[in-house]
PDB file of C-alpha atoms in Angstrom:
ATOM      1  CA  MET F   1      66.231 -49.375 -24.631  1.00  0.00           C
ATOM      2  CA  ASN F   2      68.555 -46.973 -22.975  1.00  0.00           C
ATOM      3  CA  ARG F   3      67.830 -44.488 -25.649  1.00  0.00           C
ATOM      4  CA  LEU F   4      64.071 -44.656 -25.005  1.00  0.00           C
ATOM      5  CA  PHE F   5      64.358 -43.889 -21.295  1.00  0.00           C
ATOM      6  CA  PRO F   6      65.758 -40.320 -21.667  1.00  0.00           C
ATOM      7  CA  ALA F   7      63.123 -39.544 -24.345  1.00  0.00           C
ATOM      8  CA  ALA F   8      60.316 -40.794 -22.061  1.00  0.00           C
ATOM      9  CA  LEU F   9      61.690 -38.697 -19.197  1.00  0.00           C
ATOM     10  CA  ILE F  10      61.730 -35.561 -21.361  1.00  0.00           C
ATOM     11  CA  ALA F  11      58.139 -36.193 -22.535  1.00  0.00           C
ATOM     12  CA  LEU F  12      56.950 -36.682 -18.946  1.00  0.00           C
ATOM     13  CA  THR F  13      58.584 -33.433 -17.828  1.00  0.00           C
ATOM     14  CA  MET F  14      56.939 -31.469 -20.646  1.00  0.00           C
ATOM     15  CA  ALA F  15      53.439 -32.873 -19.826  1.00  0.00           C
ATOM     16  CA  SER F  16      53.543 -31.647 -16.195  1.00  0.00           C
ATOM     17  CA  PRO F  17      51.482 -28.513 -15.405  1.00  0.00           C
ATOM     18  CA  ALA F  18      53.343 -25.252 -15.023  1.00  0.00           C
ATOM     19  CA  PHE F  19      53.163 -23.578 -11.627  1.00  0.00           C
ATOM     20  CA  ALA F  20      52.259 -19.888 -11.510  1.00  0.00           C
ATOM     21  CA  GLY F  21      55.080 -17.631 -10.628  1.00  0.00           C
ATOM     22  CA  SER F  22      54.713 -14.538  -8.435  1.00  0.00           C
ATOM     23  CA  GLY F  23      52.673 -11.689 -10.005  1.00  0.00           C
ATOM     24  CA  ASN F  24      50.264 -14.024 -11.838  1.00  0.00           C
ATOM     25  CA  THR F  25      47.371 -13.639  -9.302  1.00  0.00           C
ATOM     26  CA  SER F  26      45.592 -10.692  -7.723  1.00  0.00           C
ATOM     27  CA  THR F  27      42.965 -10.371  -4.983  1.00  0.00           C
ATOM     28  CA  ALA F  28      40.681  -7.408  -4.228  1.00  0.00           C
ATOM     29  CA  THR F  29      38.055  -6.909  -1.538  1.00  0.00           C
ATOM     30  CA  GLY F  30      34.452  -6.204  -2.562  1.00  0.00           C
ATOM     31  CA  THR F  31      31.845  -4.318  -0.553  1.00  0.00           C
ATOM     32  CA  ALA F  32      28.329  -5.248   0.529  1.00  0.00           C
ATOM     33  CA  THR F  33      25.564  -2.963   1.763  1.00  0.00           C
ATOM     34  CA  ALA F  34      22.153  -3.339   3.348  1.00  0.00           C
ATOM     35  CA  THR F  35      19.542  -0.835   4.472  1.00  0.00           C
ATOM     36  CA  ILE F  36      16.769  -1.625   6.900  1.00  0.00           C
ATOM     37  CA  VAL F  37      13.863   0.794   6.611  1.00  0.00           C
ATOM     38  CA  ALA F  38      11.130   1.522   9.098  1.00  0.00           C
ATOM     39  CA  PRO F  39       7.984  -0.505   8.381  1.00  0.00           C
ATOM     40  CA  ILE F  40       5.073   1.431   6.947  1.00  0.00           C
ATOM     41  CA  VAL F  41       2.273   1.774   9.506  1.00  0.00           C
ATOM     42  CA  LEU F  42      -1.260   2.991   8.777  1.00  0.00           C
ATOM     43  CA  THR F  43      -3.292   4.363  11.694  1.00  0.00           C
ATOM     44  CA  HIS F  44      -6.968   5.274  11.865  1.00  0.00           C
ATOM     45  CA  PRO F  45      -7.913   7.740  14.625  1.00  0.00           C
ATOM     46  CA  ALA F  46     -10.791   6.404  16.736  1.00  0.00           C
ATOM     47  CA  SER F  47     -12.650   9.711  16.426  1.00  0.00           C
ATOM     48  CA  ALA F  48     -12.570   9.747  12.591  1.00  0.00           C
ATOM     49  CA  SER F  49     -15.155   8.230  10.252  1.00  0.00           C
ATOM     50  CA  LEU F  50     -16.621   8.616   6.793  1.00  0.00           C
ATOM     51  CA  ASN F  51     -19.896  10.310   7.768  1.00  0.00           C
ATOM     52  CA  PHE F  52     -22.630  10.393   5.126  1.00  0.00           C
ATOM     53  CA  GLY F  53     -24.768  12.611   7.369  1.00  0.00           C
ATOM     54  CA  ARG F  54     -28.525  12.604   8.074  1.00  0.00           C
ATOM     55  CA  PHE F  55     -30.957  12.483   5.166  1.00  0.00           C
ATOM     56  CA  THR F  56     -34.366  11.372   3.974  1.00  0.00           C
ATOM     57  CA  ARG F  57     -34.397   8.578   1.425  1.00  0.00           C
ATOM     58  CA  GLY F  58     -37.346   9.545  -0.780  1.00  0.00           C
ATOM     59  CA  THR F  59     -37.422   7.075  -3.651  1.00  0.00           C
ATOM     60  CA  GLY F  60     -33.678   6.517  -3.348  1.00  0.00           C
ATOM     61  CA  GLY F  61     -30.495   7.993  -4.716  1.00  0.00           C
ATOM     62  CA  THR F  62     -26.985   8.710  -3.523  1.00  0.00           C
ATOM     63  CA  VAL F  63     -25.083  10.606  -0.861  1.00  0.00           C
ATOM     64  CA  THR F  64     -21.569  11.655  -1.833  1.00  0.00           C
ATOM     65  CA  VAL F  65     -18.883  12.944   0.522  1.00  0.00           C
ATOM     66  CA  THR F  66     -15.721  14.295  -1.099  1.00  0.00           C
ATOM     67  CA  ALA F  67     -12.270  13.646   0.339  1.00  0.00           C
ATOM     68  CA  THR F  68     -12.456  17.195   1.738  1.00  0.00           C
ATOM     69  CA  GLY F  69     -15.692  16.336   3.594  1.00  0.00           C
ATOM     70  CA  THR F  70     -18.206  18.216   1.429  1.00  0.00           C
ATOM     71  CA  GLY F  71     -21.503  16.357   1.081  1.00  0.00           C
ATOM     72  CA  SER F  72     -24.029  16.310  -1.754  1.00  0.00           C
ATOM     73  CA  VAL F  73     -27.113  14.250  -2.565  1.00  0.00           C
ATOM     74  CA  GLY F  74     -28.496  12.825  -5.795  1.00  0.00           C
ATOM     75  CA  SER F  75     -31.928  11.804  -7.072  1.00  0.00           C
ATOM     76  CA  ASP F  76     -34.631  11.846  -4.368  1.00  0.00           C
ATOM     77  CA  VAL F  77     -32.346  11.867  -1.295  1.00  0.00           C
ATOM     78  CA  THR F  78     -32.366  15.096   0.757  1.00  0.00           C
ATOM     79  CA  PHE F  79     -30.168  16.238   3.645  1.00  0.00           C
ATOM     80  CA  VAL F  80     -32.085  17.242   6.757  1.00  0.00           C
ATOM     81  CA  PRO F  81     -31.292  20.710   8.157  1.00  0.00           C
ATOM     82  CA  GLY F  82     -28.177  20.685  10.344  1.00  0.00           C
ATOM     83  CA  SER F  83     -26.794  17.503   8.763  1.00  0.00           C
ATOM     84  CA  THR F  84     -23.011  17.194   8.942  1.00  0.00           C
ATOM     85  CA  THR F  85     -20.819  15.153   6.609  1.00  0.00           C
ATOM     86  CA  ALA F  86     -17.143  14.297   7.054  1.00  0.00           C
ATOM     87  CA  ALA F  87     -14.351  12.556   5.193  1.00  0.00           C
ATOM     88  CA  ASP F  88     -12.460   9.848   7.048  1.00  0.00           C
ATOM     89  CA  SER F  89      -8.778  10.370   7.890  1.00  0.00           C
ATOM     90  CA  PHE F  90      -5.685   8.218   8.227  1.00  0.00           C
ATOM     91  CA  THR F  91      -2.074   8.811   9.254  1.00  0.00           C
ATOM     92  CA  VAL F  92       0.957   7.053   7.815  1.00  0.00           C
ATOM     93  CA  ALA F  93       4.344   6.549   9.466  1.00  0.00           C
ATOM     94  CA  GLY F  94       7.476   4.959   8.081  1.00  0.00           C
ATOM     95  CA  ASP F  95      10.791   5.600   6.337  1.00  0.00           C
ATOM     96  CA  ALA F  96      11.479   9.330   5.870  1.00  0.00           C
ATOM     97  CA  ASN F  97      10.989  10.774   2.357  1.00  0.00           C
ATOM     98  CA  ARG F  98       9.773   7.460   0.972  1.00  0.00           C
ATOM     99  CA  SER F  99       6.821   7.312  -1.452  1.00  0.00           C
ATOM    100  CA  TYR F 100       3.823   5.054  -0.917  1.00  0.00           C
ATOM    101  CA  SER F 101       0.609   4.065  -2.697  1.00  0.00           C
ATOM    102  CA  ILE F 102      -2.906   4.187  -1.244  1.00  0.00           C
ATOM    103  CA  ALA F 103      -5.798   1.827  -2.007  1.00  0.00           C
ATOM    104  CA  THR F 104      -9.274   1.743  -0.447  1.00  0.00           C
ATOM    105  CA  THR F 105     -12.171  -0.680  -0.770  1.00  0.00           C
ATOM    106  CA  GLY F 106     -15.901  -0.129  -0.728  1.00  0.00           C
ATOM    107  CA  GLY F 107     -18.156  -1.554   1.890  1.00  0.00           C
ATOM    108  CA  ASN F 108     -21.652  -1.713   3.334  1.00  0.00           C
ATOM    109  CA  VAL F 109     -23.392   0.132   6.118  1.00  0.00           C
ATOM    110  CA  SER F 110     -25.978  -1.995   7.909  1.00  0.00           C
ATOM    111  CA  SER F 111     -28.960  -1.532  10.149  1.00  0.00           C
ATOM    112  CA  GLY F 112     -30.634  -4.747  11.233  1.00  0.00           C
ATOM    113  CA  GLY F 113     -30.858  -6.904   8.118  1.00  0.00           C
ATOM    114  CA  THR F 114     -30.564  -4.015   5.627  1.00  0.00           C
ATOM    115  CA  ASN F 115     -27.279  -3.259   3.865  1.00  0.00           C
ATOM    116  CA  LEU F 116     -26.521  -0.171   1.794  1.00  0.00           C
ATOM    117  CA  ALA F 117     -23.408  -0.298  -0.396  1.00  0.00           C
ATOM    118  CA  PHE F 118     -20.836   2.462  -0.669  1.00  0.00           C
ATOM    119  CA  THR F 119     -17.648   3.107  -2.642  1.00  0.00           C
ATOM    120  CA  THR F 120     -14.636   5.053  -1.392  1.00  0.00           C
ATOM    121  CA  THR F 121     -12.114   7.436  -2.923  1.00  0.00           C
ATOM    122  CA  ALA F 122      -8.848   8.448  -1.264  1.00  0.00           C
ATOM    123  CA  SER F 123      -7.757  12.087  -1.464  1.00  0.00           C
ATOM    124  CA  THR F 124      -4.742  10.932  -3.455  1.00  0.00           C
ATOM    125  CA  ALA F 125      -3.526   7.671  -5.001  1.00  0.00           C
ATOM    126  CA  SER F 126      -0.024   8.057  -3.553  1.00  0.00           C
ATOM    127  CA  GLY F 127       2.013  10.166  -1.173  1.00  0.00           C
ATOM    128  CA  THR F 128       5.502  10.779   0.126  1.00  0.00           C
ATOM    129  CA  LEU F 129       6.391  10.618   3.797  1.00  0.00           C
ATOM    130  CA  SER F 130       7.887  13.793   5.265  1.00  0.00           C
ATOM    131  CA  ALA F 131      11.474  14.186   6.442  1.00  0.00           C
ATOM    132  CA  THR F 132      10.238  12.984   9.846  1.00  0.00           C
ATOM    133  CA  GLY F 133       8.556   9.908   8.303  1.00  0.00           C
ATOM    134  CA  THR F 134       4.907  10.971   8.593  1.00  0.00           C
ATOM    135  CA  GLY F 135       2.016  11.536   6.201  1.00  0.00           C
ATOM    136  CA  SER F 136      -1.763  11.561   6.045  1.00  0.00           C
ATOM    137  CA  PHE F 137      -4.703  11.295   3.683  1.00  0.00           C
ATOM    138  CA  THR F 138      -8.485  11.460   3.746  1.00  0.00           C
ATOM    139  CA  VAL F 139     -11.194   9.265   2.260  1.00  0.00           C
ATOM    140  CA  GLY F 140     -14.562  10.247   0.809  1.00  0.00           C
ATOM    141  CA  GLY F 141     -17.228   8.027  -0.696  1.00  0.00           C
ATOM    142  CA  THR F 142     -20.606   7.555  -2.332  1.00  0.00           C
ATOM    143  CA  LEU F 143     -23.453   5.749  -0.565  1.00  0.00           C
ATOM    144  CA  THR F 144     -26.279   4.221  -2.616  1.00  0.00           C
ATOM    145  CA  VAL F 145     -29.609   4.641  -0.793  1.00  0.00           C
ATOM    146  CA  THR F 146     -32.565   2.468  -1.762  1.00  0.00           C
ATOM    147  CA  GLY F 147     -36.087   3.851  -1.578  1.00  0.00           C
ATOM    148  CA  THR F 148     -37.077   0.949   0.678  1.00  0.00           C
ATOM    149  CA  ALA F 149     -34.289   1.290   3.262  1.00  0.00           C
ATOM    150  CA  PRO F 150     -35.778   1.480   6.768  1.00  0.00           C
ATOM    151  CA  THR F 151     -35.059   4.511   8.922  1.00  0.00           C
ATOM    152  CA  GLY F 152     -32.356   4.140  11.556  1.00  0.00           C
ATOM    153  CA  ALA F 153     -28.640   4.415  12.184  1.00  0.00           C
ATOM    154  CA  TYR F 154     -26.382   2.473   9.805  1.00  0.00           C
ATOM    155  CA  THR F 155     -22.751   1.501  10.455  1.00  0.00           C
ATOM    156  CA  GLY F 156     -20.101  -0.381   8.523  1.00  0.00           C
ATOM    157  CA  THR F 157     -16.439  -0.680   7.654  1.00  0.00           C
ATOM    158  CA  TYR F 158     -14.067  -0.612   4.715  1.00  0.00           C
ATOM    159  CA  SER F 159     -10.327  -1.107   4.269  1.00  0.00           C
ATOM    160  CA  ALA F 160      -7.488   1.253   3.458  1.00  0.00           C
ATOM    161  CA  THR F 161      -4.043  -0.069   2.517  1.00  0.00           C
ATOM    162  CA  VAL F 162      -0.715   1.679   2.060  1.00  0.00           C
ATOM    163  CA  ALA F 163       2.427   0.160   0.549  1.00  0.00           C
ATOM    164  CA  TYR F 164       5.912   1.491  -0.191  1.00  0.00           C
ATOM    165  CA  ASN F 165       6.551   2.174  -3.876  1.00  0.00           C
TER     166      ASN F 165
END
């Protein structure tokens, strides 16, 4: 048995894990970054509105206002003399030189229980904020006028949305 003990001791020594000597490990430091940007903010001036002007309805038709504010009528709708049309306007503020997209919805103008539908079109589908973080765009639209719409003043709303690209 004395002969087996030294052989068992040698086998046990060889089965032990080897410890790393110096120079077998290395550590480096990584970097992390983060950038907080200014939130995008859309503002509608209180004095601005999409103005379809003053018109007679006839048997019905459309009133279109371009994003530059130019008005035109279709079918049996006629502007009255001195009528003024205007595109709506919005301002955008946010992170300098950053691009953004623009989306608008349609809506209805109402007078009493009568609703007239309109669609909208932004002057551009996207924009880029200036070096100072500002931008703007305008909105035109097309109003559908029924031949049975009562006379009177009509008002309504629609939505405009901007989002960073």
